[in-house]
Amino acid sequence: FAQGTAASLVTALIIYLTKLQDHLYSSLISNNFIIFIIVNLFIFGTIASSMYAKKLKKTDPGEIVIDEVLGQTLTISFSIAFA
């Protein structure tokens, strides 16, 4: 099963629908909040995934998908913000 692909798809849908709702219903979620979420996901995701990978003694376990989540979040958020 392609966990990274599934995580990318789900993240893309969540961010897109959240920003679409935000656009349609008067800016409930600010870009600053999205940046705050991205920074925290990066910090805590890096720490947690490093600890998990060390525990498993693997360099890149397939079940760690935080990189896909952050990649999709950054790409879609900034493309919508600057469109």
CSV table of C-alpha atoms in Angstrom, one decimal:
chain,number,residue,atom,x,y,z
A,1,PHE,CA,0.0,0.0,0.0
A,2,ALA,CA,1.4,3.4,-0.9
A,3,GLN,CA,1.0,5.3,2.4
A,4,GLY,CA,2.8,8.4,1.0
A,5,THR,CA,0.5,8.7,-2.0
A,6,ALA,CA,-2.6,8.3,0.2
A,7,ALA,CA,-1.3,10.9,2.7
A,8,SER,CA,-0.6,13.3,-0.2
A,9,LEU,CA,-4.1,12.8,-1.6
A,10,VAL,CA,-5.9,13.3,1.8
A,11,THR,CA,-3.8,16.3,2.7
A,12,ALA,CA,-4.4,17.9,-0.7
A,13,LEU,CA,-8.1,17.5,-0.3
A,14,ILE,CA,-8.2,18.8,3.3
A,15,ILE,CA,-6.1,21.9,2.5
A,16,TYR,CA,-7.9,22.6,-0.8
A,17,LEU,CA,-11.4,22.3,0.8
A,18,THR,CA,-10.3,24.3,3.9
A,19,LYS,CA,-8.9,27.1,1.8
A,20,LEU,CA,-12.0,27.0,-0.6
A,21,GLN,CA,-14.3,27.2,2.4
A,22,ASP,CA,-12.1,30.0,3.8
A,23,HIS,CA,-12.4,31.9,0.4
A,24,LEU,CA,-16.1,31.4,0.2
A,25,TYR,CA,-17.0,32.2,3.8
A,26,SER,CA,-15.0,35.3,4.6
A,27,SER,CA,-11.5,34.3,5.6
A,28,LEU,CA,-12.0,32.2,8.8
A,29,ILE,CA,-8.5,30.7,8.6
A,30,SER,CA,-5.7,33.2,8.2
A,31,ASN,CA,-2.5,32.5,6.2
A,32,ASN,CA,-0.6,33.1,9.5
A,33,PHE,CA,-2.4,30.2,11.1
A,34,ILE,CA,-1.5,28.0,8.1
A,35,ILE,CA,2.1,29.0,8.5
A,36,PHE,CA,2.0,28.3,12.2
A,37,ILE,CA,0.6,24.8,11.5
A,38,ILE,CA,3.3,24.1,8.9
A,39,VAL,CA,6.1,25.2,11.2
A,40,ASN,CA,4.8,23.1,14.1
A,41,LEU,CA,4.2,20.1,11.8
A,42,PHE,CA,7.8,20.4,10.6
A,43,ILE,CA,9.3,20.7,14.1
A,44,PHE,CA,7.3,18.0,15.8
A,45,GLY,CA,7.1,15.8,12.8
A,46,THR,CA,10.8,15.8,12.3
A,47,ILE,CA,11.4,15.0,16.0
A,48,ALA,CA,8.8,12.2,16.1
A,49,SER,CA,9.7,10.6,12.8
A,50,SER,CA,13.4,10.6,13.7
A,51,MET,CA,12.7,8.9,17.0
A,52,TYR,CA,10.4,6.4,15.3
A,53,ALA,CA,13.0,5.6,12.5
A,54,LYS,CA,15.7,5.1,15.2
A,55,LYS,CA,13.4,2.7,17.1
A,56,LEU,CA,12.8,0.7,13.9
A,57,LYS,CA,16.5,1.0,12.8
A,58,LYS,CA,15.4,2.1,9.4
A,59,THR,CA,16.4,5.2,7.5
A,60,ASP,CA,13.1,6.0,5.8
A,61,PRO,CA,10.2,3.9,7.0
A,62,GLY,CA,7.3,3.9,4.5
A,63,GLU,CA,4.8,4.6,7.3
A,64,ILE,CA,6.3,8.0,8.0
A,65,VAL,CA,4.4,10.4,5.8
A,66,ILE,CA,4.9,13.7,7.4
A,67,ASP,CA,7.2,14.8,4.5
A,68,GLU,CA,4.3,14.2,2.0
A,69,VAL,CA,1.8,16.0,4.3
A,70,LEU,CA,4.1,19.0,4.6
A,71,GLY,CA,4.9,19.1,0.9
A,72,GLN,CA,1.3,19.1,-0.1
A,73,THR,CA,0.4,21.7,2.6
A,74,LEU,CA,3.2,24.0,1.5
A,75,THR,CA,2.4,23.7,-2.2
A,76,ILE,CA,-1.3,24.1,-2.1
A,77,SER,CA,-1.4,26.8,0.6
A,78,PHE,CA,1.1,29.0,-1.1
A,79,SER,CA,-0.4,28.4,-4.6
A,80,ILE,CA,-3.8,29.4,-3.3
A,81,ALA,CA,-2.5,32.4,-1.2
A,82,PHE,CA,-0.5,33.8,-4.2
A,83,ALA,CA,-3.0,33.0,-7.0
